[in-house]
PDB file of C-alpha atoms in Angstrom:
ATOM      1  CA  UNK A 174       0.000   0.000   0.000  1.00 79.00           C
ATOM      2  CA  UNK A 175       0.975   3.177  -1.098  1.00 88.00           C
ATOM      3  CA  UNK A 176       0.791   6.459   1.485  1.00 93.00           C
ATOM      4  CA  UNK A 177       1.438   9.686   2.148  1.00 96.00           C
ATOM      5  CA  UNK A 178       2.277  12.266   4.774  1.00 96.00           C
ATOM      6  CA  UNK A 179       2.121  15.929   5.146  1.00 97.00           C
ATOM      7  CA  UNK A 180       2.908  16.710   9.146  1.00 95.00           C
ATOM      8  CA  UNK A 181       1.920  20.119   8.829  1.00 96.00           C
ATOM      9  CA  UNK A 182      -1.831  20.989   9.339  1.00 95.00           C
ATOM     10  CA  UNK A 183      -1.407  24.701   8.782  1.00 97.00           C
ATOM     11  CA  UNK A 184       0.910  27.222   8.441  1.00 97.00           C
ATOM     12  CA  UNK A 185       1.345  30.800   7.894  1.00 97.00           C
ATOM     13  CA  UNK A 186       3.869  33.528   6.418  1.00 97.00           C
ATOM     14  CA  UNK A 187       4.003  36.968   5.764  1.00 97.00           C
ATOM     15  CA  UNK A 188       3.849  37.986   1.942  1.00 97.00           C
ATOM     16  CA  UNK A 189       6.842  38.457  -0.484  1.00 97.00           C
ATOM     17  CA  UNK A 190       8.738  35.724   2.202  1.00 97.00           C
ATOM     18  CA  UNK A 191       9.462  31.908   1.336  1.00 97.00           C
ATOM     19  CA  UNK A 192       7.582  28.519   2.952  1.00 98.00           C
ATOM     20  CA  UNK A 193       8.240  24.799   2.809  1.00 98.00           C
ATOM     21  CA  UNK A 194       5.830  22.825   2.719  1.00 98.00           C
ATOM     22  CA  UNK A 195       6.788  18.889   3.905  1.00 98.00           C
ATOM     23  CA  UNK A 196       5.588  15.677   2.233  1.00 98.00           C
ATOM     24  CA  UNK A 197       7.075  12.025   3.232  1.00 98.00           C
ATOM     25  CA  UNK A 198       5.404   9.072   1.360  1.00 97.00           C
ATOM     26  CA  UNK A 199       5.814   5.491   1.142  1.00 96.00           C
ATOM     27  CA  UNK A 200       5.716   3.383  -1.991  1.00 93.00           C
ATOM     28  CA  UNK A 201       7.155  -0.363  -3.066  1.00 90.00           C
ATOM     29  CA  UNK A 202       7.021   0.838  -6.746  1.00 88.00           C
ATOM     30  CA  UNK A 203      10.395   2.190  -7.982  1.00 87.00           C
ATOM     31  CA  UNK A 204       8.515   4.002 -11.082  1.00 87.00           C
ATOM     32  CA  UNK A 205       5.909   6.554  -9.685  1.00 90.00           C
ATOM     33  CA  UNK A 206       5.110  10.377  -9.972  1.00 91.00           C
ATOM     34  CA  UNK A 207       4.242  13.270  -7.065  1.00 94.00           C
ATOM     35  CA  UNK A 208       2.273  16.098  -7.390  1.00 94.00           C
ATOM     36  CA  UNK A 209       1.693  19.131  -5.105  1.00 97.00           C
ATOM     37  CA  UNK A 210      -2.172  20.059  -5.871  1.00 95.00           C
ATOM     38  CA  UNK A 211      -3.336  23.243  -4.621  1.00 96.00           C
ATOM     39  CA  UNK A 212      -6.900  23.724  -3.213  1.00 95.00           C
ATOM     40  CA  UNK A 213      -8.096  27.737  -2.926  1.00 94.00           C
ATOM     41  CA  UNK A 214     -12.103  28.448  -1.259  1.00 90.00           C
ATOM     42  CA  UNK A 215     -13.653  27.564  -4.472  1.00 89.00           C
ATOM     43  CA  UNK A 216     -12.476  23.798  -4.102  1.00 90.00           C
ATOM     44  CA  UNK A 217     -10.985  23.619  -7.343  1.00 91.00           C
ATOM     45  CA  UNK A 218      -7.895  21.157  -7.363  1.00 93.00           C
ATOM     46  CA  UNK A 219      -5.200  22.677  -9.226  1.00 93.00           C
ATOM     47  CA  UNK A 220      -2.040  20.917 -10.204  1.00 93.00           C
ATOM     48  CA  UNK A 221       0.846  23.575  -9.093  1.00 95.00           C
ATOM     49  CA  UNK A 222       3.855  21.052  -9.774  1.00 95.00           C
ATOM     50  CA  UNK A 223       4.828  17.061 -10.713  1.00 93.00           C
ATOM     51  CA  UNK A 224       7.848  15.257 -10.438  1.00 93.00           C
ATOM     52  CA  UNK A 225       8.293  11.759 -11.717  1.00 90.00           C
ATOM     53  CA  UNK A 226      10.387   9.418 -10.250  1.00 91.00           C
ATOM     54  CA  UNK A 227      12.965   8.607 -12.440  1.00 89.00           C
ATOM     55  CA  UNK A 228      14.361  11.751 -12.691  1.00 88.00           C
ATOM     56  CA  UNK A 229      16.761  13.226 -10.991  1.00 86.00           C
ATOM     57  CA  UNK A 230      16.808  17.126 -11.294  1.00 92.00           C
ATOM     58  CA  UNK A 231      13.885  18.853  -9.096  1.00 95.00           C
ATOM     59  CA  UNK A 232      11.106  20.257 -10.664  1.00 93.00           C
ATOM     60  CA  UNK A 233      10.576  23.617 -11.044  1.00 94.00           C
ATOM     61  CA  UNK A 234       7.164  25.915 -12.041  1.00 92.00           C
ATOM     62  CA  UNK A 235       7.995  29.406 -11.747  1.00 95.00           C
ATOM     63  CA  UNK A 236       7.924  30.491  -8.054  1.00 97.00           C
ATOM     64  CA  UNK A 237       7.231  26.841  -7.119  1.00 97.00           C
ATOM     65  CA  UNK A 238      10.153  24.473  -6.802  1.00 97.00           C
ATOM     66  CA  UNK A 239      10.062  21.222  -5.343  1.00 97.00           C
ATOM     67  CA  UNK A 240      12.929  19.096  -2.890  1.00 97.00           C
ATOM     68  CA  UNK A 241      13.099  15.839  -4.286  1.00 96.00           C
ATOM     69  CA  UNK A 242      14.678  13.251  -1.848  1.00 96.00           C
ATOM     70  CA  UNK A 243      13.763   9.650  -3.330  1.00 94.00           C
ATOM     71  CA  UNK A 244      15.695   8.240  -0.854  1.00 94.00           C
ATOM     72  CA  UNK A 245      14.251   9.530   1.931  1.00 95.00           C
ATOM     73  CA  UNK A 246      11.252   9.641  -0.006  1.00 96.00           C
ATOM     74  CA  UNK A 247      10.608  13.415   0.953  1.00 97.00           C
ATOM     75  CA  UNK A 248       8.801  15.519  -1.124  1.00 97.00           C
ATOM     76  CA  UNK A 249       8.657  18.901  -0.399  1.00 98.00           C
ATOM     77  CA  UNK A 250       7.513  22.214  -1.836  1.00 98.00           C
ATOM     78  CA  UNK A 251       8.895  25.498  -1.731  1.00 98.00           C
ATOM     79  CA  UNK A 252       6.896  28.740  -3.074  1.00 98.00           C
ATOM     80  CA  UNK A 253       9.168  31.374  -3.610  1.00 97.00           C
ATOM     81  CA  UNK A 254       7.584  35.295  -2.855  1.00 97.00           C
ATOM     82  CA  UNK A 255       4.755  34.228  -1.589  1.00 97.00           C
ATOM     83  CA  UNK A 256       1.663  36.155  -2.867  1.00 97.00           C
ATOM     84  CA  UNK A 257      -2.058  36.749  -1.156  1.00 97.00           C
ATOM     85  CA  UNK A 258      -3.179  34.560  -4.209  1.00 96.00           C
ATOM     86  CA  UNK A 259      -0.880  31.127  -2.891  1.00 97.00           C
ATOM     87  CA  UNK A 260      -3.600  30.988   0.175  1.00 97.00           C
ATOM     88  CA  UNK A 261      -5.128  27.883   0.164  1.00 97.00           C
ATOM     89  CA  UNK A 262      -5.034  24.335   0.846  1.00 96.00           C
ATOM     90  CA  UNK A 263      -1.860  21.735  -0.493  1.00 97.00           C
ATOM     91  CA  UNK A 264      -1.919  18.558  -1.085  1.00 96.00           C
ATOM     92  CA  UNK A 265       0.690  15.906  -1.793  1.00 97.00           C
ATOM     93  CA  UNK A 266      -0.041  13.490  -3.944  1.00 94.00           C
ATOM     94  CA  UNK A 267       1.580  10.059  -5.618  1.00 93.00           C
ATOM     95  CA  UNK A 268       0.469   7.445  -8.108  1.00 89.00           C
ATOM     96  CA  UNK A 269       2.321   4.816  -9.544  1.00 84.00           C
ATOM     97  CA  UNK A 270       3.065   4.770 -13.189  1.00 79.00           C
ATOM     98  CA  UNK A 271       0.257   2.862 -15.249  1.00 72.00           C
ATOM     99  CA  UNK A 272      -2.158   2.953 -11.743  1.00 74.00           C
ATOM    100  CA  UNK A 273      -5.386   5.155 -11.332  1.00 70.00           C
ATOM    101  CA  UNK A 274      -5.120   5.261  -7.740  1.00 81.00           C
ATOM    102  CA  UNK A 275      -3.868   8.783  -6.688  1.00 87.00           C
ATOM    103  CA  UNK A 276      -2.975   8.430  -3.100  1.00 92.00           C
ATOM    104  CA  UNK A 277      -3.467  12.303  -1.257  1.00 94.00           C
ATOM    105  CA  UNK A 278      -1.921  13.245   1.723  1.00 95.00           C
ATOM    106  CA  UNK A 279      -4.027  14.980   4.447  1.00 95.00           C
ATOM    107  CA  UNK A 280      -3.290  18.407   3.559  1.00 96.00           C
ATOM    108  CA  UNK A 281      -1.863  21.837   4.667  1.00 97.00           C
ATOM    109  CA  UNK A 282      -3.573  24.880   5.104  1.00 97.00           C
ATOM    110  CA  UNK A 283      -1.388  27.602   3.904  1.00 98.00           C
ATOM    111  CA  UNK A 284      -2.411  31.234   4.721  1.00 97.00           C
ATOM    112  CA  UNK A 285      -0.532  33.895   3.387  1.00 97.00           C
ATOM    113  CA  UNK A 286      -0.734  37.290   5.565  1.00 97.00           C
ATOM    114  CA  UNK A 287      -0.358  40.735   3.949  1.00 96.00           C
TER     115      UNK A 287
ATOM    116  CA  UNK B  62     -13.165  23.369 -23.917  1.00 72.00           C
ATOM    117  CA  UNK B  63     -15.037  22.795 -20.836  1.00 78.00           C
ATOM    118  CA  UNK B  64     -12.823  20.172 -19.415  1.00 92.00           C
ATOM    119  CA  UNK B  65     -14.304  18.668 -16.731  1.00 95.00           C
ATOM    120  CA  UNK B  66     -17.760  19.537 -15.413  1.00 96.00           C
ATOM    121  CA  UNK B  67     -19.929  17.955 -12.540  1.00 97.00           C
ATOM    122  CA  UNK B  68     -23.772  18.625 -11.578  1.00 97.00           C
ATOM    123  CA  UNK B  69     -25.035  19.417  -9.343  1.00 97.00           C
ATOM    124  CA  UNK B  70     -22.909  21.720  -7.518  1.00 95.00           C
ATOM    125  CA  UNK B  71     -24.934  21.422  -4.165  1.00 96.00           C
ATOM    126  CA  UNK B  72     -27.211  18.626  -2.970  1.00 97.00           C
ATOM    127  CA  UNK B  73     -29.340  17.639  -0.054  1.00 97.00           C
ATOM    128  CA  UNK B  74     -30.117  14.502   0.496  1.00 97.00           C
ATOM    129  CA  UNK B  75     -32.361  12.284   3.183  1.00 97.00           C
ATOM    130  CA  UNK B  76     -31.181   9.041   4.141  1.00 98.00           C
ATOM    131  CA  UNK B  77     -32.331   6.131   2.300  1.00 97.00           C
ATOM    132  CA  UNK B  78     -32.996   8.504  -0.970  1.00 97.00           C
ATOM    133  CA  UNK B  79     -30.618   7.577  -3.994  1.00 96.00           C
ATOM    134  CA  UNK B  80     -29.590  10.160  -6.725  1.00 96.00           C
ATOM    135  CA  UNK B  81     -26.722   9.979  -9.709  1.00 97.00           C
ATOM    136  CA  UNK B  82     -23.906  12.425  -9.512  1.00 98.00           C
ATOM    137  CA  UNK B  83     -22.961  13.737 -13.120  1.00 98.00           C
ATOM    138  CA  UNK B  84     -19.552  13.896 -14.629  1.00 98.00           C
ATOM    139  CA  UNK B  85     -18.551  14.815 -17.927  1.00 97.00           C
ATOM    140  CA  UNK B  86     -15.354  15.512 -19.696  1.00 96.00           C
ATOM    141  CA  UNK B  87     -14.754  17.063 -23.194  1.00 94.00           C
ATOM    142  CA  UNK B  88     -10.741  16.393 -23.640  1.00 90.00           C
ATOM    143  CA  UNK B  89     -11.543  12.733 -25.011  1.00 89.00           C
ATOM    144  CA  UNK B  90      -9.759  10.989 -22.015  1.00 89.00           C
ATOM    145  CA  UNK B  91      -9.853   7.720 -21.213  1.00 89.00           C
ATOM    146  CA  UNK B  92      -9.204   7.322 -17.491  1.00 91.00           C
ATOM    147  CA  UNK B  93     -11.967   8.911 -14.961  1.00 94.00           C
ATOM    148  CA  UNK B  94     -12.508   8.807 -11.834  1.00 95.00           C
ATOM    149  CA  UNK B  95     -14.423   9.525  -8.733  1.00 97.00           C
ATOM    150  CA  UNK B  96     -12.942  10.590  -5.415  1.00 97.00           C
ATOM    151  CA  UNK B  97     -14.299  11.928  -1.882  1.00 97.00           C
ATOM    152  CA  UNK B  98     -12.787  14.838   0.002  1.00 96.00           C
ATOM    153  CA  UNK B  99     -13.402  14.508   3.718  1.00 94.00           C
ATOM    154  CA  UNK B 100     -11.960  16.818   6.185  1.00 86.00           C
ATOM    155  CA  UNK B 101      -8.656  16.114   7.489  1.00 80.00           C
ATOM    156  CA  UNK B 102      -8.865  12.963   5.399  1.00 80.00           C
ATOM    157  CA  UNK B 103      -7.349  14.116   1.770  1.00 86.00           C
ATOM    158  CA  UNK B 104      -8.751  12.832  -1.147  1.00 93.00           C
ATOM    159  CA  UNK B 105     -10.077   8.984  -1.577  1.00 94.00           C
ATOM    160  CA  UNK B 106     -10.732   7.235  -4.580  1.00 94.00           C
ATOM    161  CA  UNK B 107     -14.362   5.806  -4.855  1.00 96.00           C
ATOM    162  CA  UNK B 108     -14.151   3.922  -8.538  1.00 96.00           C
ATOM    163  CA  UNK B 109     -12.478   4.578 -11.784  1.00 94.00           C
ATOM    164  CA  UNK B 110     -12.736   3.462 -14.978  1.00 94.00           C
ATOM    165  CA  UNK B 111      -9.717   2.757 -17.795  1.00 90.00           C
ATOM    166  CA  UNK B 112     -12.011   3.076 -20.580  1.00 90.00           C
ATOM    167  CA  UNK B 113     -16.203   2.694 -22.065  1.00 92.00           C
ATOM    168  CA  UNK B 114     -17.498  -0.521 -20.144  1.00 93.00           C
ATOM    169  CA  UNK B 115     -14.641  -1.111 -17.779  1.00 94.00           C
ATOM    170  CA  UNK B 116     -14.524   0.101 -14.370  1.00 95.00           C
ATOM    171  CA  UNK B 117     -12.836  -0.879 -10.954  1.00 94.00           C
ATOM    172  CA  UNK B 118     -13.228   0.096  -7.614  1.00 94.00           C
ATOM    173  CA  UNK B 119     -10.937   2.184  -5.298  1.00 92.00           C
ATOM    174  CA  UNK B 120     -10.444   2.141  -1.761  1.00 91.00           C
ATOM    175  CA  UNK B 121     -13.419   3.384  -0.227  1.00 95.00           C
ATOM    176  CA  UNK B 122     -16.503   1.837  -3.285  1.00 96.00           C
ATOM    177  CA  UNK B 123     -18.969   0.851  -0.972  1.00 96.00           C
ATOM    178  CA  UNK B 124     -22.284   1.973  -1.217  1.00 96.00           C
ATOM    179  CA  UNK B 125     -21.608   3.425  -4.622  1.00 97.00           C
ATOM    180  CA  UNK B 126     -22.275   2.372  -8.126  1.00 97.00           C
ATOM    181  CA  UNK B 127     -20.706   3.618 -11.039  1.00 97.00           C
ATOM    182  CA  UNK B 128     -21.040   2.960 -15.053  1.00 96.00           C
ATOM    183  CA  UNK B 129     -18.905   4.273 -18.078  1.00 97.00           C
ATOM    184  CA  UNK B 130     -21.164   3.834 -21.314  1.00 96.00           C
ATOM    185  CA  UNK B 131     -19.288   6.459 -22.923  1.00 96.00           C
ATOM    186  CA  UNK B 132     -15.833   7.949 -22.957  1.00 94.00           C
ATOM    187  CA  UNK B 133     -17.544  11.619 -22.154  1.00 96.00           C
ATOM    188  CA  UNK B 134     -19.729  10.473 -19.308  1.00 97.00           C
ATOM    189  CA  UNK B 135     -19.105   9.127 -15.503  1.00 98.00           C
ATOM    190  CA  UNK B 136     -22.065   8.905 -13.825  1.00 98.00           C
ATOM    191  CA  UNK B 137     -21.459   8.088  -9.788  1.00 98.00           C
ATOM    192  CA  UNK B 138     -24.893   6.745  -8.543  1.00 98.00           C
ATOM    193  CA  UNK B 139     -25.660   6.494  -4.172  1.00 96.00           C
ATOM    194  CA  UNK B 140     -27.979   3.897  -3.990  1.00 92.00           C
ATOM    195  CA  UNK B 141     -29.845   4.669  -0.927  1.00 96.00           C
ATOM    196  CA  UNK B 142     -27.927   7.705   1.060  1.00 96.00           C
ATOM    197  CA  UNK B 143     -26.331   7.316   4.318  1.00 97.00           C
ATOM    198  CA  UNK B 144     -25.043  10.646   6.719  1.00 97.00           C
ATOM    199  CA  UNK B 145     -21.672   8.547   6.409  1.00 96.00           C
ATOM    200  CA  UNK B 146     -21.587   9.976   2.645  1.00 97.00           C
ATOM    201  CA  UNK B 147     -21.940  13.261   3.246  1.00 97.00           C
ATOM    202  CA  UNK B 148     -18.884  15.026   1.877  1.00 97.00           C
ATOM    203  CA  UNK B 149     -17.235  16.807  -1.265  1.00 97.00           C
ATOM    204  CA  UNK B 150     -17.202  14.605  -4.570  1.00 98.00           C
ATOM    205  CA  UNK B 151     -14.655  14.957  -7.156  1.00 97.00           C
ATOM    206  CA  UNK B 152     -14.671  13.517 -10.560  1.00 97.00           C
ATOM    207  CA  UNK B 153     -11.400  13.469 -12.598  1.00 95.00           C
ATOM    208  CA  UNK B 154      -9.903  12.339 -15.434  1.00 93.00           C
ATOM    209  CA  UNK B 155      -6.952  11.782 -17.540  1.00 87.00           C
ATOM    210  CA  UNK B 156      -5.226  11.180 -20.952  1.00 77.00           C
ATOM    211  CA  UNK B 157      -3.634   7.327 -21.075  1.00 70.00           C
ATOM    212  CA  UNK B 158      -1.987   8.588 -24.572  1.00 56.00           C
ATOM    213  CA  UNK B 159       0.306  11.097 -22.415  1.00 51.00           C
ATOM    214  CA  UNK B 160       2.644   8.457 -21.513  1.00 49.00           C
ATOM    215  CA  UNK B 161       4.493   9.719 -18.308  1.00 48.00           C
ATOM    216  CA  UNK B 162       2.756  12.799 -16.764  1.00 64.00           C
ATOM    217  CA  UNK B 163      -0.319  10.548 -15.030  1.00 68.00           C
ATOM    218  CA  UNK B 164      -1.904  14.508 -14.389  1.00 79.00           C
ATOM    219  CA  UNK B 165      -5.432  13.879 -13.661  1.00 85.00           C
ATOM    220  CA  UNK B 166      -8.039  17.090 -14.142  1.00 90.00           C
ATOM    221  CA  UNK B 167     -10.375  18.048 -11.931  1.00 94.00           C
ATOM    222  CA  UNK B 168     -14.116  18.767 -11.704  1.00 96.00           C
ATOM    223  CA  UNK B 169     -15.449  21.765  -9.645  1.00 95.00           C
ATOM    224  CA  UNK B 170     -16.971  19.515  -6.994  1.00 96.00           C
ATOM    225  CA  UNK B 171     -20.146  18.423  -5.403  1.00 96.00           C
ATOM    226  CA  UNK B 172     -21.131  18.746  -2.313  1.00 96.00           C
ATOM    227  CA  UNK B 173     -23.651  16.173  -0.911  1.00 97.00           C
ATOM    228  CA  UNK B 174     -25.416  16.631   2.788  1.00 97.00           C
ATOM    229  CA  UNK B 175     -27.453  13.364   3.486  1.00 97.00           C
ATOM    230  CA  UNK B 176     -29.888  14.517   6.568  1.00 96.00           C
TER     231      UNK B 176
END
């Protein structure tokens, strides 16, 4: 069984500054792919970033970078100048390669203050 | 395109009554799929289907039926509604021909109160 882990119910950060947000998961499947969806008040899931497995070089989406640890199987997100827009809810995600089953982590909620 | 769209938005329910979630997608994918959002719980996966006339269940399928008749439509039907079910419903989907990125798109939600 495939899970994941994000430790950090809620956080908070003044605008223009830079968060982390942490993701651990656990997977027997060496070929499999993370995302980091994004969840403002209207509910709408939003992919912000993916990273797939095999390689090695983080992935990168303008402000949004990810830490890439396969090893440790860490997984975390970093959102560069943080903007009153970024508030909302993150969640970690993983699915193997060929399998429907995205696996979500519990969430963070990320507030952004002015 | 409309990508992926879900009625209705909002819906009350009493227990014991049954009703059919919509889904619909317009980007000709083959994978969809049907999740629950409960809080503090993520997302979990209800069904999903691979293509027309083949579907599977997920990790939490109980007391839901699903069908996939065509490769637009993913109907999720509650056969007689429990307070248990109350919660958020997404419906997703995604292109198999996109070998590699697995990114699944998402419909705006429904949310479903069973009184």
């Amino acid at each position: 069984a495939q899970t994941v882990t994000q430790s950090q119910p809620e956080m908070s950060v003044q605008e223009a500054e830079t968060v982390t947000l942490s993701c651990t998961y656990d997977t027997s499947e060496s070929n499999y792919y993370l995302f980091w969806y994004k969840q403002p008040p209207s509910r709408q899931m939003i992919l912000v970033i993916r990273q797939e497995a095999y390689k090695q070089q983080n992935a990168t989406e303008n402000r949004f970078s990810v830490n890439f640890q396969k090893a440790a199987k860490s997984f975390s997100l970093k959102i560069s100048d943080s903007q009153l827009g970024d508030t909302a809810m993150y969640f970690c995600a993983l699915t193997n390669f060929g399998n429907e089953k995205l696996t979500f982590g519990t969430g963070t909620r990320l507030t952004i203050i002015p | 395109n409309a990508g992926v769209t879900q009625t209705p938005k909002f819906q009350v329910l009493k227990t014991g009554q049954s009703m059919t979630l919509q889904c619909a997608q317009d980007m000709n994918h083959e994978y969809m799929s049907w999740y629950r959002q409960d809080p503090g719980m993520g997302l979990r996966l209800i069904h999903y289907s691979v293509g027309a006339g083949i579907t599977d269940q997920g990790e939490v399928p109980n007391g839901y039926n699903v069908s996939r008749s065509t490769t637009e439509d993913f109907p999720l039907r509650l056969l007689s509604a429990a307070p248990s079910q109350t919660s958020v419903y997404f419906c997703a989907s995604r292109n198999s021909g996109l070998a590699g990125t697995n990114e699944q798109y998402f419909g705006p939600g429904t949310r479903l109160t069973v009184t």
